[in-house]
Tab-separated table of C-alpha atoms in Angstrom:
chain	number	residue	atom	x	y	z
A	789	MET	CA	35.189	143.001	157.334
A	790	ASN	CA	34.030	139.536	156.233
A	791	ASP	CA	35.837	139.690	152.895
A	792	GLY	CA	39.147	140.578	154.554
A	793	SER	CA	38.997	144.259	153.608
A	794	VAL	CA	39.173	147.099	156.119
A	795	CYS	CA	37.157	150.281	156.502
A	796	PHE	CA	38.481	153.516	157.989
A	797	PHE	CA	37.517	157.186	158.178
A	798	GLN	CA	39.386	160.463	157.853
A	799	ASP	CA	36.570	162.912	158.632
A	800	ARG	CA	35.213	164.185	161.933
A	801	GLY	CA	31.661	162.951	161.390
A	802	ARG	CA	32.659	159.524	160.006
A	803	LYS	CA	30.494	160.152	156.960
A	804	TYR	CA	32.960	159.167	154.241
A	805	PRO	CA	34.321	155.622	154.533
A	806	PHE	CA	37.512	154.469	152.844
A	807	THR	CA	38.106	150.801	152.150
A	808	ALA	CA	41.348	148.918	151.651
A	809	GLY	CA	42.495	145.329	151.377
A	810	ALA	CA	43.798	143.133	154.167
A	811	GLU	CA	47.332	144.365	153.440
A	812	ALA	CA	46.387	147.748	154.945
A	813	LEU	CA	45.339	146.234	158.273
A	814	PRO	CA	48.843	145.873	159.823
A	815	LEU	CA	49.558	149.513	158.982
A	816	LEU	CA	46.337	150.792	160.528
A	817	ARG	CA	46.717	148.560	163.571
A	818	GLY	CA	50.265	149.798	163.992
A	819	LEU	CA	49.067	153.391	163.753
A	820	LEU	CA	46.456	152.747	166.443
A	821	ARG	CA	49.094	151.269	168.736
A	822	VAL	CA	51.439	154.211	168.197
A	823	ASN	CA	48.525	156.541	168.851
A	824	GLU	CA	48.055	155.003	172.292
A	825	ARG	CA	51.313	156.699	173.318
A	826	VAL	CA	50.463	159.917	171.507
A	827	PHE	CA	46.967	160.135	172.976
A	828	ALA	CA	48.318	159.433	176.473
A	829	ILE	CA	50.487	162.559	176.229
A	830	ALA	CA	47.526	164.609	175.035
A	831	LYS	CA	45.390	163.247	177.885
A	832	GLU	CA	48.020	164.188	180.477
A	833	ARG	CA	48.177	167.722	179.112
A	834	VAL	CA	44.431	168.144	179.294
A	835	GLU	CA	44.274	166.706	182.814
A	836	ALA	CA	47.098	169.004	183.949
A	837	THR	CA	44.820	172.001	183.362
A	838	GLY	CA	42.489	170.826	186.136
A	839	ASN	CA	39.479	171.448	183.902
A	840	VAL	CA	39.163	168.434	181.625
A	841	ARG	CA	35.569	168.976	180.570
A	842	GLY	CA	35.997	172.679	179.892
A	843	ILE	CA	39.291	172.309	178.008
A	844	MET	CA	37.929	169.520	175.823
A	845	ALA	CA	34.808	171.564	175.069
A	846	GLU	CA	37.023	174.490	174.061
A	847	GLY	CA	39.135	172.193	171.895
A	848	GLU	CA	36.097	170.732	170.142
A	849	ALA	CA	34.766	174.243	169.523
A	850	LEU	CA	38.098	175.451	168.137
A	851	TYR	CA	38.305	172.455	165.827
A	852	ALA	CA	34.747	172.847	164.567
A	853	ASP	CA	34.489	176.654	164.398
A	854	LYS	CA	38.028	177.534	163.204
A	855	PRO	CA	37.800	181.168	164.366
A	856	THR	CA	41.164	182.282	162.951
A	857	MET	CA	40.403	180.870	159.517
A	858	LYS	CA	36.985	182.545	159.471
A	859	GLN	CA	38.280	185.874	160.737
A	860	HIS	CA	41.101	186.079	158.189
A	861	HIS	CA	39.428	184.104	155.371
A	862	GLY	CA	42.145	181.445	155.493
A	863	ALA	CA	45.023	183.880	155.006
A	864	LYS	CA	46.540	182.985	158.397
A	865	GLY	CA	45.832	179.266	158.410
A	866	THR	CA	43.148	177.177	160.039
A	867	TRP	CA	44.210	177.988	163.599
A	868	SER	CA	46.571	180.527	165.135
A	869	ASP	CA	49.795	179.451	166.808
A	870	ASP	CA	48.184	179.940	170.231
A	871	GLU	CA	45.191	177.854	169.174
A	872	TYR	CA	47.470	175.052	167.965
A	873	ALA	CA	49.018	175.021	171.461
A	874	HIS	CA	45.621	174.550	173.144
A	875	PRO	CA	45.631	171.114	174.883
A	876	GLY	CA	42.016	170.443	173.948
A	877	LEU	CA	42.521	171.287	170.288
A	878	GLN	CA	45.651	169.143	170.158
A	879	SER	CA	43.741	166.206	171.621
A	880	VAL	CA	40.991	166.517	169.006
A	881	TYR	CA	43.444	167.209	166.174
A	882	LEU	CA	45.559	164.141	166.914
A	883	ARG	CA	42.517	161.890	167.089
A	884	LEU	CA	40.995	163.134	163.847
A	885	LYS	CA	44.015	163.958	161.677
A	886	SER	CA	46.331	161.029	162.347
A	887	PHE	CA	44.654	158.655	159.879
A	888	GLN	CA	44.396	161.282	157.154
A	889	ARG	CA	47.976	162.484	157.400
A	890	PHE	CA	49.396	158.965	157.639
A	891	THR	CA	47.423	157.381	154.778
A	892	GLU	CA	47.790	160.354	152.428
A	893	SER	CA	51.541	160.496	153.066
A	894	TRP	CA	51.829	156.758	152.399
A	895	ALA	CA	49.924	157.238	149.125
A	896	LEU	CA	52.221	160.134	148.180
A	897	LEU	CA	55.345	158.028	148.669
A	898	GLU	CA	53.765	155.049	146.927
A	899	ARG	CA	53.012	157.154	143.849
A	900	ALA	CA	56.559	158.517	143.809
A	901	ALA	CA	57.917	154.978	144.066
A	902	GLU	CA	55.639	153.674	141.310
A	903	SER	CA	56.926	156.352	138.931
A	904	GLY	CA	60.501	155.166	139.497
A	905	LEU	CA	61.539	158.494	140.982
A	906	LEU	CA	62.061	157.296	144.543
A	907	GLU	CA	64.844	154.917	143.562
A	908	LEU	CA	66.676	157.737	141.788
A	909	LEU	CA	66.323	159.996	144.817
A	910	LEU	CA	67.582	157.503	147.391
A	911	SER	CA	71.223	156.864	146.680
A	912	PRO	CA	72.773	153.625	147.968
A	913	MET	CA	75.814	155.718	148.865
A	914	ASP	CA	73.973	157.601	151.627
A	915	ASP	CA	75.198	156.648	155.102
A	916	LYS	CA	72.560	158.886	156.654
A	917	MET	CA	69.490	160.507	155.200
A	918	VAL	CA	67.697	163.531	156.629
A	919	VAL	CA	63.973	163.860	155.950
A	920	ALA	CA	62.286	167.073	157.087
A	921	SER	CA	58.542	167.567	157.350
A	922	LEU	CA	57.922	171.291	156.795
A	923	GLY	CA	55.063	172.478	158.974
A	924	GLY	CA	54.966	168.889	160.189
A	925	GLY	CA	53.306	169.382	163.567
A	926	PRO	CA	53.048	165.995	165.324
A	927	GLY	CA	54.888	164.282	162.470
A	928	TYR	CA	52.628	161.597	160.998
A	929	GLU	CA	54.233	162.170	157.582
A	930	LEU	CA	57.521	161.042	159.103
A	931	LEU	CA	55.975	157.858	160.478
A	932	ALA	CA	54.524	157.091	157.040
A	933	CYS	CA	57.928	157.745	155.452
A	934	ASP	CA	59.710	155.495	157.951
A	935	TRP	CA	57.309	152.597	157.454
A	936	PHE	CA	56.945	153.043	153.706
A	937	LEU	CA	60.699	152.958	153.108
A	938	ARG	CA	60.968	149.772	155.165
A	939	TYR	CA	58.266	148.209	152.997
A	940	TRP	CA	59.643	149.551	149.712
A	941	ARG	CA	63.213	148.553	150.494
A	942	SER	CA	62.125	144.968	151.093
A	943	THR	CA	59.650	144.594	148.221
A	944	ARG	CA	60.495	147.003	145.422
A	945	ASN	CA	61.460	144.162	143.061
A	946	ALA	CA	58.583	141.912	144.158
A	947	SER	CA	55.297	141.169	142.407
A	948	ALA	CA	52.047	142.800	143.519
A	949	ASP	CA	50.982	139.583	145.268
A	950	GLU	CA	54.324	139.325	147.060
A	951	LYS	CA	54.061	142.938	148.205
A	952	ARG	CA	50.586	142.368	149.621
A	953	ALA	CA	51.760	139.215	151.379
A	954	TRP	CA	54.722	141.064	152.918
A	955	LEU	CA	52.409	143.714	154.353
A	956	ARG	CA	49.866	141.213	155.657
A	957	GLU	CA	52.590	139.351	157.542
A	958	HIS	CA	54.430	142.384	158.885
A	959	ASP	CA	54.316	144.045	162.283
A	960	PHE	CA	55.783	147.531	161.969
A	961	LEU	CA	56.273	147.883	165.710
A	962	LYS	CA	58.537	144.830	166.003
A	963	SER	CA	62.256	144.667	165.281
A	964	GLN	CA	63.341	145.909	161.871
A	965	ALA	CA	66.296	143.513	161.708
A	966	ASP	CA	64.496	141.069	159.413
A	967	ASP	CA	63.035	143.636	157.020
A	968	GLY	CA	65.711	142.981	154.417
A	969	ASP	CA	69.284	144.029	153.787
A	970	ASP	CA	68.959	145.841	150.458
A	971	ASP	CA	71.222	148.881	150.508
A	972	VAL	CA	68.979	151.244	148.510
A	973	GLY	CA	66.937	153.328	150.923
A	974	SER	CA	68.331	151.529	153.975
A	975	ALA	CA	70.490	154.363	155.314
A	976	SER	CA	69.862	155.456	158.864
A	977	MET	CA	67.509	158.408	158.930
A	978	ASP	CA	66.979	161.565	160.901
A	979	LEU	CA	63.263	162.304	160.650
A	980	VAL	CA	62.631	165.889	161.708
A	981	SER	CA	59.343	167.717	162.133
A	982	LEU	CA	59.791	171.467	161.619
A	983	ASP	CA	56.949	173.621	162.882
A	984	LEU	CA	56.290	177.021	164.406
A	985	GLN	CA	54.448	175.524	167.414
A	986	PRO	CA	56.963	173.856	169.780
A	987	SER	CA	54.417	171.947	171.880
A	988	TRP	CA	54.176	169.283	169.149
A	989	ALA	CA	57.637	167.988	170.111
A	990	PRO	CA	56.666	165.206	172.590
A	991	TYR	CA	54.252	163.702	170.077
A	992	VAL	CA	56.972	163.465	167.433
A	993	HIS	CA	59.243	161.617	169.855
A	994	ALA	CA	56.378	159.285	170.823
A	995	LEU	CA	55.806	158.353	167.177
A	996	GLY	CA	59.385	157.184	166.825
A	997	GLU	CA	59.829	155.157	170.010
A	998	ASP	CA	59.822	151.823	168.141
A	999	SER	CA	61.988	152.964	165.242
A	1000	LEU	CA	65.681	152.408	164.635
A	1001	HIS	CA	65.731	155.892	163.140
A	1002	ASN	CA	65.924	159.190	165.006
A	1003	TYR	CA	62.747	161.269	165.306
A	1004	SER	CA	63.107	164.877	166.433
A	1005	PHE	CA	61.371	168.241	166.444
A	1006	ALA	CA	62.689	171.750	165.850
A	1007	GLN	CA	60.935	175.092	165.795
A	1008	TRP	CA	60.951	176.590	162.305
A	1009	ASP	CA	59.254	179.471	160.521
A	1010	VAL	CA	58.836	179.320	156.746
A	1011	HIS	CA	58.966	183.118	156.654
A	1012	ALA	CA	61.966	183.619	158.947
A	1013	ASP	CA	64.143	186.547	157.904
A	1014	GLU	CA	67.262	184.536	157.069
A	1015	SER	CA	68.579	182.058	154.533
A	1016	ALA	CA	66.018	179.285	154.135
A	1017	VAL	CA	68.741	176.724	153.513
A	1018	LEU	CA	70.848	177.661	156.528
A	1019	ALA	CA	67.832	177.987	158.817
A	1020	THR	CA	66.472	174.598	157.810
A	1021	ARG	CA	69.833	172.851	158.059
A	1022	ARG	CA	70.386	174.340	161.497
A	1023	ALA	CA	66.914	173.292	162.635
A	1024	CYS	CA	67.580	169.746	161.432
A	1025	GLY	CA	71.067	169.703	162.922
A	1026	ALA	CA	72.434	168.526	159.584
A	1027	GLU	CA	74.812	169.722	156.888
A	1028	SER	CA	72.460	168.457	154.187
A	1029	ILE	CA	68.805	167.475	153.834
A	1030	GLN	CA	67.830	164.891	151.237
A	1031	LEU	CA	64.018	165.025	151.220
A	1032	CYS	CA	61.324	167.395	152.445
A	1033	LEU	CA	57.685	166.488	153.013
A	1034	ILE	CA	54.767	168.927	153.097
A	1035	SER	CA	51.222	168.010	154.087
A	1036	ASN	CA	48.361	170.497	153.829
A	1037	VAL	CA	50.505	173.575	154.395
A	1038	MET	CA	50.451	175.256	150.976
A	1039	VAL	CA	46.778	176.044	151.377
A	1040	TYR	CA	47.872	178.695	153.902
A	1041	CYS	CA	51.114	180.033	152.469
A	1042	SER	CA	51.026	179.926	148.675
A	1043	ASP	CA	52.849	183.219	148.294
A	1044	GLU	CA	55.992	184.479	146.605
A	1045	ALA	CA	57.993	184.329	149.836
A	1046	THR	CA	57.176	180.636	150.283
A	1047	ALA	CA	58.020	179.953	146.633
A	1048	ASP	CA	61.408	181.573	147.277
A	1049	VAL	CA	61.992	179.356	150.326
A	1050	LEU	CA	61.115	176.134	148.494
A	1051	THR	CA	63.270	177.069	145.509
A	1052	GLN	CA	66.194	177.950	147.784
A	1053	LEU	CA	65.922	174.585	149.527
A	1054	LEU	CA	65.961	172.717	146.215
A	1055	ALA	CA	68.823	174.798	144.839
A	1056	GLY	CA	70.668	174.308	148.137
A	1057	GLY	CA	70.832	170.519	148.059
A	1058	VAL	CA	67.371	169.134	148.848
A	1059	ARG	CA	66.781	166.436	146.229
A	1060	ALA	CA	62.994	166.685	146.206
A	1061	ILE	CA	60.029	168.130	148.061
A	1062	LEU	CA	57.055	165.749	148.181
A	1063	ILE	CA	53.764	167.540	148.702
A	1064	ASN	CA	50.270	166.456	149.726
A	1065	GLU	CA	47.630	169.195	149.571
A	1066	ARG	CA	43.869	169.729	149.615
A	1067	GLY	CA	42.996	171.695	146.493
A	1068	ALA	CA	43.277	170.437	142.920
A	1069	ASP	CA	44.677	173.759	141.672
A	1070	GLN	CA	47.713	174.822	143.696
A	1071	ARG	CA	48.902	178.386	143.004
A	1072	ILE	CA	52.335	177.534	144.366
A	1073	VAL	CA	52.991	175.364	141.285
A	1074	GLY	CA	53.108	178.300	138.893
A	1075	MET	CA	55.127	180.342	141.363
A	1076	VAL	CA	57.918	177.786	141.714
A	1077	GLN	CA	57.915	176.988	137.990
A	1078	ARG	CA	58.618	180.645	137.260
A	1079	ARG	CA	61.742	180.075	139.349
A	1080	GLY	CA	62.703	177.035	137.274
A	1081	VAL	CA	61.485	174.302	139.643
A	1082	VAL	CA	60.475	171.057	137.895
A	1083	VAL	CA	57.058	169.701	138.947
A	1084	LEU	CA	55.763	166.135	138.758
A	1085	ARG	CA	52.013	165.670	139.251
A	1086	LEU	CA	51.328	162.295	140.848
A	1087	MET	CA	47.525	162.282	140.704
A	1088	ARG	CA	45.646	161.205	137.578
A	1089	GLN	CA	45.254	164.140	135.185
A	1090	GLU	CA	42.945	162.820	132.457
A	1091	ALA	CA	39.830	164.227	134.153
A	1092	GLY	CA	41.404	167.642	134.707
A	1093	ARG	CA	44.227	169.250	136.608
A	1094	ASP	CA	44.847	167.738	140.034
A	1095	ASP	CA	47.716	169.149	142.103
A	1096	ARG	CA	46.915	167.400	145.366
A	1097	GLN	CA	50.040	165.230	145.279
A	1098	LEU	CA	53.203	166.678	143.773
A	1099	VAL	CA	56.962	166.393	143.654
A	1100	PHE	CA	59.125	169.503	143.280
A	1101	LEU	CA	62.623	168.938	141.873
A	1102	PRO	CA	65.564	171.377	141.701
A	1103	PRO	CA	65.739	173.956	138.901
A	1104	GLY	CA	67.308	172.406	135.824
A	1105	SER	CA	66.746	168.824	136.980
A	1106	ASP	CA	66.521	166.270	134.162
A	1107	LEU	CA	65.868	163.361	136.519
A	1108	LEU	CA	62.387	162.677	135.154
A	1109	ASP	CA	63.531	162.365	131.538
A	1110	SER	CA	65.019	158.936	132.267
A	1111	LEU	CA	61.782	157.446	133.619
A	1112	PRO	CA	59.583	155.587	131.094
A	1113	SER	CA	56.481	155.954	133.276
A	1114	VAL	CA	56.736	159.761	133.382
A	1115	TRP	CA	55.917	162.120	130.543
A	1116	HIS	CA	56.281	165.811	129.825
A	1117	GLU	CA	52.899	167.526	129.856
A	1118	ASN	CA	51.891	169.418	126.736
A	1119	GLY	CA	51.448	173.153	126.805
A	1120	THR	CA	54.636	174.128	128.604
A	1121	ALA	CA	57.460	175.703	126.656
A	1122	GLU	CA	60.082	174.430	129.077
A	1123	LYS	CA	60.281	170.969	130.597
A	1124	LEU	CA	58.821	172.023	133.923
A	1125	SER	CA	55.567	170.006	134.105
A	1126	TYR	CA	55.380	166.220	134.159
A	1127	ALA	CA	52.768	163.579	134.953
A	1128	THR	CA	52.833	159.847	135.659
A	1129	PHE	CA	50.634	156.759	135.924
A	1130	PRO	CA	48.851	155.863	139.181
A	1131	PRO	CA	49.942	152.792	141.185
A	1132	LYS	CA	48.418	149.564	139.889
A	1133	SER	CA	47.663	148.130	143.348
A	1134	PRO	CA	47.710	150.934	145.934
A	1135	VAL	CA	47.602	149.953	149.585
A	1136	PHE	CA	45.080	152.720	150.297
A	1137	PRO	CA	42.861	152.958	147.188
A	1138	ASN	CA	41.137	156.270	146.524
A	1139	VAL	CA	43.444	158.170	148.903
A	1140	PRO	CA	43.226	161.065	148.499
A	1141	TYR	CA	39.620	160.875	147.313
A	1142	GLU	CA	39.173	161.060	143.543
A	1143	GLU	CA	36.226	158.807	142.681
A	1144	ASN	CA	34.062	161.794	141.748
A	1145	LYS	CA	36.543	162.757	139.008
A	1146	PHE	CA	35.499	159.791	136.892
A	1147	LEU	CA	31.722	159.645	137.405
């Protein structure tokens, strides 16, 4: 726009604009360029059916009507596994969800970094770090993590103006060799999308074509009848997993079995699970806290409870007690609930949307 700001949308009807400063433009341009590869794969899959118009019409209808969600009142997710595999639905989903999942994941990581927690989680002693996106589908959370850590590693001690300048001048699809040589957060990464639907795999690989890090996909079921820790490690091909990301999954599986899985992962070596969700009141929070999991709420809480962006830490963790920008919330007998301040200069302001909280 004329003032240097950018406007983007996350909704199907383009009714709700989001604005950001010029520093967001290289990120959004980079996402569009990555999406050229992703969309090309989706286009090939639709064309391979021999019925482009019909398949796209079916995909649009599935996206708009959400028959599985309506039939089961959300208990089995928005779409069934077969529906997620539909080439038309995938084409629509990728086009409409990529901006939302990328920008919300960036905001999640930015809030965690602003609190001081991210630096404690990312040890300079790590030679390799494994980041798993649980229910990650095409993997846009992983792309946001990759790019955010490059930015944070290079600017975490910089001023707000210096951070904005770094972003404005940066091309995330060019060589990473000049990003900076700080050792914190600079370990090589395996970025793994774990999902029940295997047809997301080519999209994950397409996202990571320009990265020095390894992007991969593995089939994974949150309710598999085996050890959650062993199953997840095997899916990631790793002996240990440092971070897990979750984006808009808890809305479908906030049950005791899922709480067990998340607690097992944290007790089994995962340092933190970073969560981005839709609803302000997440039932899974109380479930994991009853198992001793420590919860940090990243969204502003002064206008009421808002669980849309969270960090889960292992049972018994005292990591948050050392951070001056984090405080223990009143009303809990044990130190299981914490809150923090919002970023002073977020790259994507008002993501996720919260303007109406303060009207």
